[in-house]
Coordinates of C-alpha atoms and ligand atoms in Angstrom, one line a residue:
M134 CA 5.7 8.5 -1.6
T135 CA 2.4 8.2 0.2
S136 CA 1.9 8.1 3.9
D137 CA 1.0 4.4 3.9
D138 CA 4.1 3.5 2.0
P139 CA 5.5 0.5 4.0
T140 CA 9.1 1.4 3.1
I141 CA 8.9 4.6 5.1
I142 CA 9.7 4.0 8.7
N143 CA 10.2 7.4 10.1
Q144 CA 7.8 9.8 8.4
E145 CA 8.6 12.9 10.3
P146 CA 11.9 14.6 9.3
A147 CA 13.9 15.5 12.3
T148 CA 15.1 18.7 10.7
P149 CA 12.9 21.4 9.1
V150 CA 12.3 20.5 5.5
R151 CA 13.6 23.0 3.0
V152 CA 12.5 21.7 -0.3
R153 CA 11.2 23.4 -3.4
R154 CA 9.0 20.8 -5.0
G155 CA 10.8 19.1 -7.9
T156 CA 14.4 19.5 -8.7
P157 CA 14.8 21.2 -12.1
Q158 CA 15.7 18.7 -14.8
T159 CA 19.3 18.9 -16.1
F160 CA 21.3 17.2 -18.8
Y161 CA 22.6 14.7 -16.2
D162 CA 19.0 13.4 -15.6
L163 CA 18.6 12.0 -19.1
T164 CA 19.6 8.6 -20.5
L165 CA 21.0 8.6 -24.0
D166 CA 17.7 7.3 -25.4
E167 CA 15.8 10.1 -23.7
L168 CA 18.3 12.7 -24.9
T169 CA 18.1 11.4 -28.5
E170 CA 14.3 11.6 -28.4
K171 CA 14.4 15.1 -27.0
L172 CA 16.8 16.3 -29.6
G173 CA 14.8 14.5 -32.3
E174 CA 11.7 16.5 -31.4
S175 CA 13.6 19.6 -32.4
G176 CA 14.9 18.0 -35.6
H177 CA 18.4 17.2 -34.4
P178 CA 20.0 13.9 -35.6
A179 CA 20.7 11.1 -33.2
Y180 CA 24.5 11.5 -33.5
R181 CA 24.2 14.8 -31.8
A182 CA 23.0 13.1 -28.6
R183 CA 26.0 10.7 -28.7
Q184 CA 28.4 13.7 -29.3
L185 CA 26.9 15.4 -26.2
Y186 CA 27.3 12.3 -24.2
H187 CA 31.0 12.1 -25.2
W188 CA 31.6 15.7 -24.2
A189 CA 29.7 15.5 -20.9
Y190 CA 30.9 12.1 -19.7
Q191 CA 34.2 11.4 -21.4
Q192 CA 35.6 15.0 -21.7
L193 CA 33.8 16.0 -18.5
A194 CA 33.0 19.4 -20.1
P195 CA 31.7 21.8 -17.4
D196 CA 29.4 23.7 -19.8
Y197 CA 28.1 23.7 -23.4
D198 CA 30.4 26.5 -24.5
T199 CA 33.4 24.2 -24.4
M200 CA 31.7 21.8 -26.8
T201 CA 32.9 23.8 -29.8
V202 CA 32.3 21.1 -32.5
L203 CA 28.5 21.5 -31.8
P204 CA 26.5 24.2 -33.6
K205 CA 26.2 27.4 -31.6
A206 CA 22.4 27.4 -32.0
L207 CA 22.1 23.9 -30.5
R208 CA 24.3 24.8 -27.6
D209 CA 22.3 27.9 -26.8
D210 CA 19.0 26.0 -27.0
L211 CA 20.3 23.3 -24.6
A212 CA 21.7 25.9 -22.2
N213 CA 18.1 27.2 -21.8
E214 CA 16.2 24.0 -22.0
L215 CA 18.5 21.4 -20.5
P216 CA 21.2 23.1 -18.5
L217 CA 24.5 21.2 -17.8
T218 CA 24.1 22.2 -14.2
Q219 CA 27.2 21.5 -12.1
L220 CA 26.8 20.9 -8.4
E221 CA 27.9 24.0 -6.4
P222 CA 31.0 23.2 -4.3
V223 CA 30.9 24.6 -0.8
Q224 CA 33.8 22.9 0.9
E225 CA 36.5 20.4 0.3
I226 CA 38.4 18.7 3.1
Q227 CA 41.4 16.3 2.8
T228 CA 42.4 13.7 5.4
D229 CA 44.2 10.4 5.8
D230 CA 47.3 12.1 4.2
G231 CA 45.3 13.2 1.2
E232 CA 43.9 9.7 0.6
T233 CA 40.4 10.8 1.5
L234 CA 38.7 13.9 0.0
K235 CA 35.4 15.0 1.3
L236 CA 33.3 17.2 -1.0
L237 CA 30.3 19.2 0.2
F238 CA 27.9 20.6 -2.4
R239 CA 25.0 23.0 -2.1
T240 CA 21.8 22.1 -4.0
H241 CA 19.4 24.4 -5.9
D242 CA 17.2 24.5 -2.8
G243 CA 19.9 25.3 -0.3
N244 CA 20.4 21.7 1.1
H245 CA 23.8 20.0 1.3
I246 CA 25.1 16.9 -0.3
E247 CA 28.2 14.9 0.8
T248 CA 30.4 13.0 -1.5
V249 CA 33.6 11.3 -0.4
L250 CA 36.5 10.3 -2.6
M251 CA 38.8 7.6 -1.4
F252 CA 42.2 7.0 -3.0
Y253 CA 43.8 3.5 -2.8
P254 CA 46.9 2.3 -4.5
D255 CA 44.9 0.2 -7.0
R256 CA 41.6 2.1 -7.2
V257 CA 39.7 5.3 -6.6
T258 CA 36.3 5.0 -5.1
V259 CA 33.6 7.6 -4.8
C260 CA 31.0 7.3 -2.1
V261 CA 27.7 8.9 -3.4
S262 CA 24.7 10.2 -1.5
C263 CA 21.2 9.4 -2.7
Q264 CA 19.1 11.4 -0.3
I265 CA 19.3 14.4 1.9
G266 CA 19.1 12.7 5.3
C267 CA 17.5 9.3 5.7
A268 CA 14.2 8.0 7.0
V269 CA 15.4 4.6 8.2
G270 CA 17.0 6.0 11.4
C271 CA 19.6 3.4 12.3
S272 CA 20.6 4.1 15.9
F273 CA 24.3 4.5 15.3
C274 CA 24.1 6.6 12.1
A275 CA 24.6 10.4 11.9
T276 CA 22.5 10.6 8.7
G277 CA 19.7 8.7 10.4
M278 CA 19.3 11.2 13.2
M279 CA 18.5 14.0 10.6
G280 CA 15.4 12.2 9.3
L281 CA 14.6 12.5 5.6
T282 CA 14.5 15.9 3.9
R283 CA 14.2 14.7 0.3
N284 CA 15.4 12.3 -2.3
L285 CA 18.1 13.4 -4.6
S286 CA 17.3 13.4 -8.3
T287 CA 19.2 11.2 -10.8
G288 CA 21.0 14.4 -12.1
E289 CA 22.1 15.2 -8.6
M290 CA 23.6 11.7 -8.2
V291 CA 25.2 11.7 -11.6
G292 CA 26.5 15.2 -10.9
Q293 CA 28.4 13.9 -7.8
V294 CA 30.1 11.3 -9.9
V295 CA 31.0 13.8 -12.6
A296 CA 32.4 16.2 -10.0
A297 CA 34.4 13.4 -8.4
A298 CA 35.7 12.1 -11.7
R299 CA 36.9 15.6 -12.6
R300 CA 38.6 16.1 -9.2
T301 CA 40.2 12.7 -9.6
Q302 CA 41.5 13.5 -13.0
E303 CA 43.0 16.8 -11.7
L304 CA 45.0 14.6 -9.3
D305 CA 46.2 12.4 -12.2
R306 CA 44.2 9.4 -11.2
Q307 CA 41.1 7.8 -12.7
L308 CA 37.8 7.0 -10.9
T309 CA 37.3 3.2 -10.8
N310 CA 34.5 2.5 -8.3
I311 CA 31.2 3.9 -7.2
V312 CA 29.6 2.9 -3.8
M313 CA 26.1 4.1 -2.9
M314 CA 27.2 4.5 0.8
G315 CA 26.9 8.2 1.3
M316 CA 23.8 9.8 2.9
G317 CA 20.5 8.0 2.4
E318 CA 18.9 4.7 1.6
P319 CA 19.2 3.9 -2.1
F320 CA 16.3 1.5 -2.1
Q321 CA 14.0 4.3 -0.9
N322 CA 15.1 6.1 -4.0
Y323 CA 15.3 3.1 -6.2
D324 CA 14.3 4.3 -9.6
S325 CA 16.6 7.4 -9.6
T326 CA 19.5 5.3 -8.3
M327 CA 19.2 2.7 -11.0
R328 CA 18.8 5.5 -13.7
M329 CA 22.0 7.0 -12.4
A330 CA 23.7 3.6 -12.8
R331 CA 22.4 3.2 -16.3
I332 CA 23.5 6.6 -17.4
L333 CA 27.0 6.1 -16.0
N334 CA 27.2 2.6 -17.5
D335 CA 26.4 3.9 -21.1
P336 CA 29.1 2.9 -23.5
E337 CA 28.8 6.3 -25.2
G338 CA 29.3 8.1 -21.9
M339 CA 31.4 7.2 -18.8
K340 CA 31.3 3.5 -19.6
F341 CA 31.3 2.6 -15.9
G342 CA 31.2 -1.2 -15.5
A343 CA 28.0 -2.2 -13.6
R344 CA 30.1 -4.4 -11.4
R345 CA 32.1 -1.4 -10.3
I346 CA 28.9 0.1 -8.9
T347 CA 27.8 -1.1 -5.5
V348 CA 24.4 -0.4 -4.0
S349 CA 24.1 -0.7 -0.2
T350 CA 20.8 -1.2 1.6
S351 CA 19.6 -1.5 5.1
G352 CA 17.3 -4.3 3.9
L353 CA 14.2 -3.3 1.9
V354 CA 13.3 -6.8 0.9
P355 CA 11.1 -6.1 -2.2
F356 CA 13.8 -4.1 -3.8
I357 CA 16.4 -6.9 -3.3
D358 CA 14.1 -9.0 -5.6
R359 CA 13.7 -6.1 -8.0
L360 CA 17.5 -5.7 -8.2
A361 CA 17.9 -9.4 -8.8
A362 CA 15.6 -9.1 -11.8
D363 CA 17.3 -5.9 -13.2
P364 CA 19.5 -6.5 -16.3
L365 CA 22.1 -4.1 -15.0
Q366 CA 24.5 -6.2 -12.9
V367 CA 25.4 -3.8 -10.1
K368 CA 26.8 -5.2 -6.9
L369 CA 24.8 -5.5 -3.7
A370 CA 25.8 -4.7 -0.1
I371 CA 23.5 -5.4 2.8
S372 CA 23.9 -3.5 6.0
L373 CA 23.2 -6.4 8.4
H374 CA 24.8 -5.4 11.7
A375 CA 23.2 -8.2 13.7
P376 CA 22.3 -11.9 13.3
T377 CA 19.2 -11.9 15.5
D378 CA 16.0 -9.8 15.4
Q379 CA 16.4 -8.9 19.0
Q380 CA 19.7 -7.1 18.3
R381 CA 18.8 -5.9 14.8
D382 CA 15.5 -4.3 15.8
T383 CA 17.3 -1.8 18.0
L384 CA 20.0 -1.0 15.4
V385 CA 18.1 -0.9 12.2
P386 CA 14.4 0.0 12.8
L387 CA 13.5 -1.4 9.3
N388 CA 14.1 -4.8 10.8
R389 CA 10.6 -4.6 12.4
R390 CA 9.2 -4.5 8.8
W391 CA 11.4 -7.2 7.3
N392 CA 13.1 -9.3 9.8
V393 CA 16.5 -11.1 9.6
Q394 CA 15.0 -14.4 8.2
E395 CA 13.0 -12.5 5.5
L396 CA 16.2 -10.5 4.7
I397 CA 18.4 -13.5 4.4
S398 CA 15.9 -15.4 2.4
A399 CA 15.8 -12.5 -0.1
C400 CA 19.6 -12.6 -0.2
R401 CA 19.5 -16.3 -1.0
R402 CA 17.0 -15.7 -3.8
Y403 CA 19.3 -12.9 -5.1
V404 CA 22.3 -15.1 -5.2
D405 CA 20.4 -18.0 -6.8
T406 CA 19.0 -15.7 -9.5
T407 CA 22.1 -13.7 -10.3
G408 CA 25.1 -15.9 -9.2
R409 CA 26.6 -12.7 -7.7
R410 CA 28.2 -12.5 -4.3
I411 CA 26.7 -10.3 -1.6
S412 CA 28.7 -8.1 0.8
F413 CA 27.4 -7.9 4.3
E414 CA 28.3 -4.8 6.2
Y415 CA 28.6 -5.2 9.9
C416 CA 29.1 -2.2 12.1
L417 CA 30.8 -3.5 15.2
I418 CA 29.7 -1.9 18.5
R419 CA 31.1 -2.7 21.9
D420 CA 28.8 -4.8 24.1
V421 CA 26.0 -4.4 21.6
N422 CA 26.8 -6.8 18.7
D423 CA 30.4 -7.9 19.3
S424 CA 30.3 -10.9 21.5
E425 CA 31.8 -14.3 20.5
K426 CA 28.3 -15.8 20.7
T427 CA 27.0 -13.2 18.3
A428 CA 29.9 -14.0 15.9
R429 CA 29.0 -17.7 15.9
E430 CA 25.3 -16.8 15.3
L431 CA 26.4 -14.6 12.4
A432 CA 28.5 -17.4 10.9
R433 CA 25.6 -19.8 11.3
L434 CA 23.1 -17.4 9.6
L435 CA 25.3 -16.9 6.6
K436 CA 26.5 -20.5 6.2
G437 CA 26.3 -21.6 2.6
L438 CA 25.5 -18.2 1.2
L439 CA 27.9 -16.7 -1.5
C440 CA 29.0 -13.7 0.4
H441 CA 31.7 -11.7 2.1
V442 CA 31.5 -9.9 5.5
N443 CA 33.0 -6.5 6.0
I444 CA 33.3 -5.6 9.7
I445 CA 33.3 -1.9 10.1
P446 CA 34.3 -0.9 13.7
L447 CA 31.9 1.8 14.8
N448 CA 32.7 5.3 14.0
P449 CA 31.2 7.0 17.1
T450 CA 28.6 9.7 16.2
P451 CA 26.2 11.9 18.2
A452 CA 23.4 9.7 17.1
E453 CA 23.9 7.4 20.1
P454 CA 26.6 8.7 22.4
S455 CA 26.6 5.5 24.5
Y456 CA 27.9 3.4 21.6
E457 CA 31.6 2.8 21.6
R458 CA 34.0 1.1 19.2
P459 CA 35.3 -2.3 20.5
T460 CA 39.0 -2.7 21.3
E461 CA 41.3 -4.0 18.6
D462 CA 41.5 -7.4 20.3
Q463 CA 37.7 -7.7 20.4
I464 CA 37.4 -6.6 16.7
K465 CA 40.0 -9.2 15.7
R466 CA 38.5 -12.0 17.8
F467 CA 35.0 -11.3 16.3
A468 CA 36.3 -11.2 12.7
D469 CA 38.4 -14.4 13.2
I470 CA 35.5 -16.4 14.5
V471 CA 33.4 -15.5 11.4
D472 CA 36.3 -16.0 9.0
D473 CA 37.4 -19.4 10.6
S474 CA 33.9 -20.7 10.1
G475 CA 34.4 -20.4 6.3
I476 CA 32.9 -17.0 5.6
P477 CA 35.4 -14.6 4.0
T478 CA 35.7 -11.7 6.4
S479 CA 37.6 -8.4 6.4
V480 CA 37.9 -5.5 8.8
R481 CA 37.4 -2.1 7.1
Y482 CA 37.9 1.1 9.0
S483 CA 35.9 4.1 7.9
R484 CA 37.9 6.6 6.0
G485 CA 38.1 10.3 7.1
V486 CA 37.0 9.8 10.7
D487 CA 39.0 12.9 11.8
I488 CA 37.2 15.1 9.4
A489 CA 33.8 13.6 10.2
A490 CA 33.6 12.0 6.8
A491 CA 31.4 9.2 8.0
C492 CA 27.9 9.1 6.8
G493 CA 26.2 12.5 7.3
Q494 CA 28.5 14.1 9.9
L495 CA 29.9 16.9 7.8
R496 CA 26.5 18.1 6.7
I497 CA 25.4 18.3 10.3
E498 CA 28.4 20.3 11.2
H499 CA 28.0 22.6 8.3
E500 CA 24.3 23.3 9.0
G501 CA 25.1 24.3 12.6
G502 CA 23.5 21.2 14.1
T503 CA 25.1 18.7 16.5
E504 CA 28.9 18.7 16.7
P505 CA 30.6 16.1 14.6
A506 CA 32.1 13.1 16.3
T507 CA 35.8 12.7 16.8
T508 CA 37.6 9.5 17.8
Ligands
SAH1638 N1 21.7 3.5 3.8 C1 22.5 2.6 3.2 C2 23.8 3.1 2.6 C3 24.4 4.3 3.3 S1 25.2 3.9 4.9 C4 22.8 1.5 4.2 O1 22.6 1.7 5.4 O2 23.3 0.5 3.8 C5 26.7 3.1 4.4 C6 27.3 2.2 5.4 O3 27.8 2.9 6.5 C7 26.2 1.3 6.0 O4 26.7 0.0 6.1 C8 26.1 1.9 7.4 O5 25.5 0.9 8.3 C9 27.4 2.3 7.7 N2 27.5 3.3 8.9 C10 26.6 4.3 9.1 N3 27.0 5.0 10.2 C11 28.1 4.3 10.7 C12 29.0 4.6 11.8 N4 28.7 5.5 12.7 N5 30.0 3.7 12.0 C13 30.3 2.8 11.1 N6 29.5 2.5 10.0 C14 28.4 3.3 9.8
SF4_1639 FE1 19.9 5.5 6.6 FE2 22.0 3.8 6.0 FE3 22.2 5.6 8.0 FE4 20.6 3.5 8.3 S1 22.9 3.5 8.0 S2 20.1 5.6 8.8 S3 19.8 3.2 6.3 S4 22.0 6.0 5.8

């Protein structure tokens, strides 16, 4: 990205950058077509690429050696040229009586990636990171306070899902949903994020239904339009957090680039084009965006839009120590006003608060930075 890129809000990373330019390409970076082409250049038939996809994404093979039906020479070549690199696990923490599992991985250049697995009775969701840190700098977010170190590669994102699927299988469950709600802003790493979705959606691979993949954004308007035009029908979540510019400017700095009206207009275009419902995420903060007046403004703003509102009571972080979670009564009152106005609304508590599983907190703890928040 260049320095005049309008999507970059906070150019200076808050933490020292430890990046080796370019993440080495791995098997998990390639779409099936690209793999077929690559193998074809060395004279291998197309069915070999499909076999490799089956082994990697359906059998979740951890290395080429286990793919015993494939010729040894091919496996050796691939191990050298296109390694099936697994993310290196550093730490795993369980919480919520084992219903939340936080995985921390080390990258090739010594950074850390957080991935969270959430087990529900009817589904298992993995929360995937798309960047190390984030440039948007929302005032309540632990990841935002780190600044951006670098984008994750497609392979590093696919690798998180593969590791999560394997871990889920070990626990006799099956991974059913992917949410891009870990560290980072997916629309500042759009191409790699959509490539990840395409690879996981491939019928020869993991066959992950596009509608089981949710991309969450803080509001980069041009990419909402790009997503609307994309044939892959992934779901969209918008981190709205406030119905007025005055409030949203302080919570999501990106709002000064694309304001609330521009954002909601893009959402209306998205729904008109795709017919798909949008989820609005609303982090509820005491005395900041939780008044009854604000609830009525939110309801008015979203009137007539095919959507659902998820109220997420703030998970306090060191990013802004003065922010507090509202009381249960305040949370309920706010949600009821929006819901009663005809906009379907739920209250969702962050999982894994006691192990600092919210956005970015464990990585900060691990790298010796600010202490994680507790509630
Ligand atoms: N960058 C993207 C996706 C990652 S954040 C985005 O902002 O949408 C995923 C969600 O967690 C967002 O809705 C974000 O606003 C929310 N979030 C971040 N920090 C939080 C906190 N401290 N308490 C509650 N929700 C938080
Ligand atoms: Fe970045 Fe999302 Fe955190 Fe905002 S909430 S700083 S966009 S990760």
